[in-house]
């Protein structure tokens, strides 16, 4: 039974943990709000497997998409949320871990 559980969850651990580049939802992603003509607030939310650098790169990628590659960063804020993860998969297998969730939010002006 333990082998079955391990092998049935293995694909989730391998493929379900990467930081997605997509609109924000399960597992992180980007949000953007149009504030005015060519003016946007952009956010990228990582997940427990994201690095701060990866979140920064994805934030700039989304900014570049919104402004066709030409934008000025007016402000940027970087933060990390700490999320506790705990649970019991069986009587002999439990999880108790903290995950750091990097987030980057800022305002850009398209040029």
mmCIF file with all atom_site columns, C-alpha atoms in Angstrom:
data_model
loop_
_atom_site.group_PDB
_atom_site.id
_atom_site.type_symbol
_atom_site.label_atom_id
_atom_site.label_alt_id
_atom_site.label_comp_id
_atom_site.label_asym_id
_atom_site.label_entity_id
_atom_site.label_seq_id
_atom_site.pdbx_PDB_ins_code
_atom_site.Cartn_x
_atom_site.Cartn_y
_atom_site.Cartn_z
_atom_site.occupancy
_atom_site.B_iso_or_equiv
_atom_site.pdbx_formal_charge
_atom_site.auth_seq_id
_atom_site.auth_comp_id
_atom_site.auth_asym_id
_atom_site.auth_atom_id
_atom_site.pdbx_PDB_model_num
ATOM 1   C CA . UNK A 1 1   ? 0.000  0.000  0.000   1.00 0.00 ? 1   UNK A CA 1
ATOM 2   C CA . UNK A 1 2   ? 2.817  2.431  0.829   1.00 0.00 ? 2   UNK A CA 1
ATOM 3   C CA . UNK A 1 3   ? 4.481  1.730  -2.526  1.00 0.00 ? 3   UNK A CA 1
ATOM 4   C CA . UNK A 1 4   ? 1.180  2.338  -4.298  1.00 0.00 ? 4   UNK A CA 1
ATOM 5   C CA . UNK A 1 5   ? 0.711  5.631  -2.453  1.00 0.00 ? 5   UNK A CA 1
ATOM 6   C CA . UNK A 1 6   ? 4.261  6.731  -3.260  1.00 0.00 ? 6   UNK A CA 1
ATOM 7   C CA . UNK A 1 7   ? 3.998  5.894  -6.960  1.00 0.00 ? 7   UNK A CA 1
ATOM 8   C CA . UNK A 1 8   ? 0.524  7.385  -7.305  1.00 0.00 ? 8   UNK A CA 1
ATOM 9   C CA . UNK A 1 9   ? 1.694  10.701 -5.785  1.00 0.00 ? 9   UNK A CA 1
ATOM 10  C CA . UNK A 1 10  ? 5.113  10.729 -7.487  1.00 0.00 ? 10  UNK A CA 1
ATOM 11  C CA . UNK A 1 11  ? 3.925  12.490 -10.693 1.00 0.00 ? 11  UNK A CA 1
ATOM 12  C CA . UNK A 1 12  ? 2.327  15.215 -8.571  1.00 0.00 ? 12  UNK A CA 1
ATOM 13  C CA . UNK A 1 13  ? 5.599  15.853 -6.766  1.00 0.00 ? 13  UNK A CA 1
ATOM 14  C CA . UNK A 1 14  ? 7.564  15.938 -10.014 1.00 0.00 ? 14  UNK A CA 1
ATOM 15  C CA . UNK A 1 15  ? 5.196  17.868 -12.299 1.00 0.00 ? 15  UNK A CA 1
ATOM 16  C CA . UNK A 1 16  ? 2.802  19.617 -9.928  1.00 0.00 ? 16  UNK A CA 1
ATOM 17  C CA . UNK A 1 17  ? 5.373  21.737 -8.122  1.00 0.00 ? 17  UNK A CA 1
ATOM 18  C CA . UNK A 1 18  ? 6.930  23.865 -10.847 1.00 0.00 ? 18  UNK A CA 1
ATOM 19  C CA . UNK A 1 19  ? 6.120  27.568 -10.817 1.00 0.00 ? 19  UNK A CA 1
ATOM 20  C CA . UNK A 1 20  ? 3.651  28.148 -13.649 1.00 0.00 ? 20  UNK A CA 1
ATOM 21  C CA . UNK A 1 21  ? 3.664  31.194 -15.896 1.00 0.00 ? 21  UNK A CA 1
ATOM 22  C CA . UNK A 1 22  ? -0.074 31.749 -16.146 1.00 0.00 ? 22  UNK A CA 1
ATOM 23  C CA . UNK A 1 23  ? -2.812 33.920 -14.645 1.00 0.00 ? 23  UNK A CA 1
ATOM 24  C CA . UNK A 1 24  ? -2.832 33.627 -10.861 1.00 0.00 ? 24  UNK A CA 1
ATOM 25  C CA . UNK A 1 25  ? -4.606 30.588 -9.484  1.00 0.00 ? 25  UNK A CA 1
ATOM 26  C CA . UNK A 1 26  ? -3.637 27.300 -7.858  1.00 0.00 ? 26  UNK A CA 1
ATOM 27  C CA . UNK A 1 27  ? 0.141  27.218 -7.665  1.00 0.00 ? 27  UNK A CA 1
ATOM 28  C CA . UNK A 1 28  ? 0.745  30.917 -8.267  1.00 0.00 ? 28  UNK A CA 1
ATOM 29  C CA . UNK A 1 29  ? 0.886  33.105 -11.366 1.00 0.00 ? 29  UNK A CA 1
ATOM 30  C CA . UNK A 1 30  ? 0.479  36.718 -12.449 1.00 0.00 ? 30  UNK A CA 1
ATOM 31  C CA . UNK A 1 31  ? -2.142 39.406 -11.900 1.00 0.00 ? 31  UNK A CA 1
ATOM 32  C CA . UNK A 1 32  ? -2.280 42.789 -13.590 1.00 0.00 ? 32  UNK A CA 1
ATOM 33  C CA . UNK A 1 33  ? -4.536 45.807 -13.302 1.00 0.00 ? 33  UNK A CA 1
ATOM 34  C CA . UNK A 1 34  ? -4.766 48.650 -15.798 1.00 0.00 ? 34  UNK A CA 1
ATOM 35  C CA . UNK A 1 35  ? -4.525 51.907 -13.831 1.00 0.00 ? 35  UNK A CA 1
ATOM 36  C CA . UNK A 1 36  ? -4.537 54.315 -16.764 1.00 0.00 ? 36  UNK A CA 1
ATOM 37  C CA . UNK A 1 37  ? -3.262 54.707 -20.312 1.00 0.00 ? 37  UNK A CA 1
ATOM 38  C CA . UNK A 1 38  ? -0.165 52.490 -20.434 1.00 0.00 ? 38  UNK A CA 1
ATOM 39  C CA . UNK A 1 39  ? -0.011 52.349 -16.632 1.00 0.00 ? 39  UNK A CA 1
ATOM 40  C CA . UNK A 1 40  ? -0.267 48.966 -14.891 1.00 0.00 ? 40  UNK A CA 1
ATOM 41  C CA . UNK A 1 41  ? 0.110  47.345 -11.509 1.00 0.00 ? 41  UNK A CA 1
ATOM 42  C CA . UNK A 1 42  ? 1.687  43.908 -12.011 1.00 0.00 ? 42  UNK A CA 1
ATOM 43  C CA . UNK A 1 43  ? 1.999  41.106 -9.464  1.00 0.00 ? 43  UNK A CA 1
ATOM 44  C CA . UNK A 1 44  ? 3.553  37.679 -9.644  1.00 0.00 ? 44  UNK A CA 1
ATOM 45  C CA . UNK A 1 45  ? 2.820  35.129 -6.912  1.00 0.00 ? 45  UNK A CA 1
ATOM 46  C CA . UNK A 1 46  ? 5.206  32.210 -6.615  1.00 0.00 ? 46  UNK A CA 1
ATOM 47  C CA . UNK A 1 47  ? 4.620  28.956 -4.800  1.00 0.00 ? 47  UNK A CA 1
ATOM 48  C CA . UNK A 1 48  ? 6.619  26.877 -2.334  1.00 0.00 ? 48  UNK A CA 1
ATOM 49  C CA . UNK A 1 49  ? 9.016  25.832 -5.094  1.00 0.00 ? 49  UNK A CA 1
ATOM 50  C CA . UNK A 1 50  ? 9.623  29.303 -6.568  1.00 0.00 ? 50  UNK A CA 1
ATOM 51  C CA . UNK A 1 51  ? 12.842 31.203 -6.138  1.00 0.00 ? 51  UNK A CA 1
ATOM 52  C CA . UNK A 1 52  ? 12.871 34.972 -5.688  1.00 0.00 ? 52  UNK A CA 1
ATOM 53  C CA . UNK A 1 53  ? 14.813 35.229 -8.956  1.00 0.00 ? 53  UNK A CA 1
ATOM 54  C CA . UNK A 1 54  ? 12.216 33.187 -10.837 1.00 0.00 ? 54  UNK A CA 1
ATOM 55  C CA . UNK A 1 55  ? 9.399  35.380 -9.494  1.00 0.00 ? 55  UNK A CA 1
ATOM 56  C CA . UNK A 1 56  ? 11.365 38.486 -10.528 1.00 0.00 ? 56  UNK A CA 1
ATOM 57  C CA . UNK A 1 57  ? 11.945 37.066 -14.030 1.00 0.00 ? 57  UNK A CA 1
ATOM 58  C CA . UNK A 1 58  ? 8.250  36.197 -14.468 1.00 0.00 ? 58  UNK A CA 1
ATOM 59  C CA . UNK A 1 59  ? 7.229  39.636 -13.173 1.00 0.00 ? 59  UNK A CA 1
ATOM 60  C CA . UNK A 1 60  ? 9.413  41.275 -15.835 1.00 0.00 ? 60  UNK A CA 1
ATOM 61  C CA . UNK A 1 61  ? 8.118  38.847 -18.476 1.00 0.00 ? 61  UNK A CA 1
ATOM 62  C CA . UNK A 1 62  ? 4.517  39.874 -17.756 1.00 0.00 ? 62  UNK A CA 1
ATOM 63  C CA . UNK A 1 63  ? 5.474  43.561 -17.705 1.00 0.00 ? 63  UNK A CA 1
ATOM 64  C CA . UNK A 1 64  ? 7.186  43.153 -21.059 1.00 0.00 ? 64  UNK A CA 1
ATOM 65  C CA . UNK A 1 65  ? 4.112  41.448 -22.541 1.00 0.00 ? 65  UNK A CA 1
ATOM 66  C CA . UNK A 1 66  ? 1.809  44.250 -21.384 1.00 0.00 ? 66  UNK A CA 1
ATOM 67  C CA . UNK A 1 67  ? 4.055  46.955 -22.853 1.00 0.00 ? 67  UNK A CA 1
ATOM 68  C CA . UNK A 1 68  ? 5.426  45.228 -25.958 1.00 0.00 ? 68  UNK A CA 1
ATOM 69  C CA . UNK A 1 69  ? 8.862  45.061 -24.347 1.00 0.00 ? 69  UNK A CA 1
ATOM 70  C CA . UNK A 1 70  ? 9.262  48.767 -23.571 1.00 0.00 ? 70  UNK A CA 1
ATOM 71  C CA . UNK A 1 71  ? 8.409  49.864 -20.030 1.00 0.00 ? 71  UNK A CA 1
ATOM 72  C CA . UNK A 1 72  ? 9.722  51.776 -17.042 1.00 0.00 ? 72  UNK A CA 1
ATOM 73  C CA . UNK A 1 73  ? 9.460  50.375 -13.517 1.00 0.00 ? 73  UNK A CA 1
ATOM 74  C CA . UNK A 1 74  ? 7.912  53.080 -11.322 1.00 0.00 ? 74  UNK A CA 1
ATOM 75  C CA . UNK A 1 75  ? 7.879  51.059 -8.094  1.00 0.00 ? 75  UNK A CA 1
ATOM 76  C CA . UNK A 1 76  ? 8.463  47.486 -7.031  1.00 0.00 ? 76  UNK A CA 1
ATOM 77  C CA . UNK A 1 77  ? 7.882  45.612 -3.777  1.00 0.00 ? 77  UNK A CA 1
ATOM 78  C CA . UNK A 1 78  ? 9.227  42.162 -3.023  1.00 0.00 ? 78  UNK A CA 1
ATOM 79  C CA . UNK A 1 79  ? 7.945  40.109 -0.115  1.00 0.00 ? 79  UNK A CA 1
ATOM 80  C CA . UNK A 1 80  ? 7.825  36.546 1.137   1.00 0.00 ? 80  UNK A CA 1
ATOM 81  C CA . UNK A 1 81  ? 4.858  34.877 2.812   1.00 0.00 ? 81  UNK A CA 1
ATOM 82  C CA . UNK A 1 82  ? 5.609  31.919 5.058   1.00 0.00 ? 82  UNK A CA 1
ATOM 83  C CA . UNK A 1 83  ? 3.062  29.145 4.848   1.00 0.00 ? 83  UNK A CA 1
ATOM 84  C CA . UNK A 1 84  ? 2.899  26.200 7.228   1.00 0.00 ? 84  UNK A CA 1
ATOM 85  C CA . UNK A 1 85  ? 2.101  22.829 5.688   1.00 0.00 ? 85  UNK A CA 1
ATOM 86  C CA . UNK A 1 86  ? 1.144  19.899 7.845   1.00 0.00 ? 86  UNK A CA 1
ATOM 87  C CA . UNK A 1 87  ? -0.863 16.764 7.435   1.00 0.00 ? 87  UNK A CA 1
ATOM 88  C CA . UNK A 1 88  ? -0.983 13.049 7.931   1.00 0.00 ? 88  UNK A CA 1
ATOM 89  C CA . UNK A 1 89  ? -1.043 10.789 4.884   1.00 0.00 ? 89  UNK A CA 1
ATOM 90  C CA . UNK A 1 90  ? -1.207 7.608  6.953   1.00 0.00 ? 90  UNK A CA 1
ATOM 91  C CA . UNK A 1 91  ? -0.536 6.475  10.509  1.00 0.00 ? 91  UNK A CA 1
ATOM 92  C CA . UNK A 1 92  ? 3.183  6.262  9.717   1.00 0.00 ? 92  UNK A CA 1
ATOM 93  C CA . UNK A 1 93  ? 3.621  9.098  7.195   1.00 0.00 ? 93  UNK A CA 1
ATOM 94  C CA . UNK A 1 94  ? 3.099  12.738 8.114   1.00 0.00 ? 94  UNK A CA 1
ATOM 95  C CA . UNK A 1 95  ? 4.270  16.100 6.798   1.00 0.00 ? 95  UNK A CA 1
ATOM 96  C CA . UNK A 1 96  ? 5.177  19.199 8.807   1.00 0.00 ? 96  UNK A CA 1
ATOM 97  C CA . UNK A 1 97  ? 7.002  21.884 6.858   1.00 0.00 ? 97  UNK A CA 1
ATOM 98  C CA . UNK A 1 98  ? 7.127  25.634 6.239   1.00 0.00 ? 98  UNK A CA 1
ATOM 99  C CA . UNK A 1 99  ? 7.269  26.999 2.715   1.00 0.00 ? 99  UNK A CA 1
ATOM 100 C CA . UNK A 1 100 ? 8.371  30.474 1.657   1.00 0.00 ? 100 UNK A CA 1
ATOM 101 C CA . UNK A 1 101 ? 6.140  31.974 -1.018  1.00 0.00 ? 101 UNK A CA 1
ATOM 102 C CA . UNK A 1 102 ? 7.868  34.855 -2.880  1.00 0.00 ? 102 UNK A CA 1
ATOM 103 C CA . UNK A 1 103 ? 5.677  37.648 -4.263  1.00 0.00 ? 103 UNK A CA 1
ATOM 104 C CA . UNK A 1 104 ? 6.599  40.682 -6.349  1.00 0.00 ? 104 UNK A CA 1
ATOM 105 C CA . UNK A 1 105 ? 4.234  43.605 -6.965  1.00 0.00 ? 105 UNK A CA 1
ATOM 106 C CA . UNK A 1 106 ? 4.969  46.838 -8.768  1.00 0.00 ? 106 UNK A CA 1
ATOM 107 C CA . UNK A 1 107 ? 3.790  49.610 -11.026 1.00 0.00 ? 107 UNK A CA 1
ATOM 108 C CA . UNK A 1 108 ? 4.999  50.057 -14.607 1.00 0.00 ? 108 UNK A CA 1
ATOM 109 C CA . UNK A 1 109 ? 4.552  52.671 -17.323 1.00 0.00 ? 109 UNK A CA 1
ATOM 110 C CA . UNK A 1 110 ? 4.628  51.579 -20.950 1.00 0.00 ? 110 UNK A CA 1
ATOM 111 C CA . UNK A 1 111 ? 6.880  53.746 -23.111 1.00 0.00 ? 111 UNK A CA 1
#
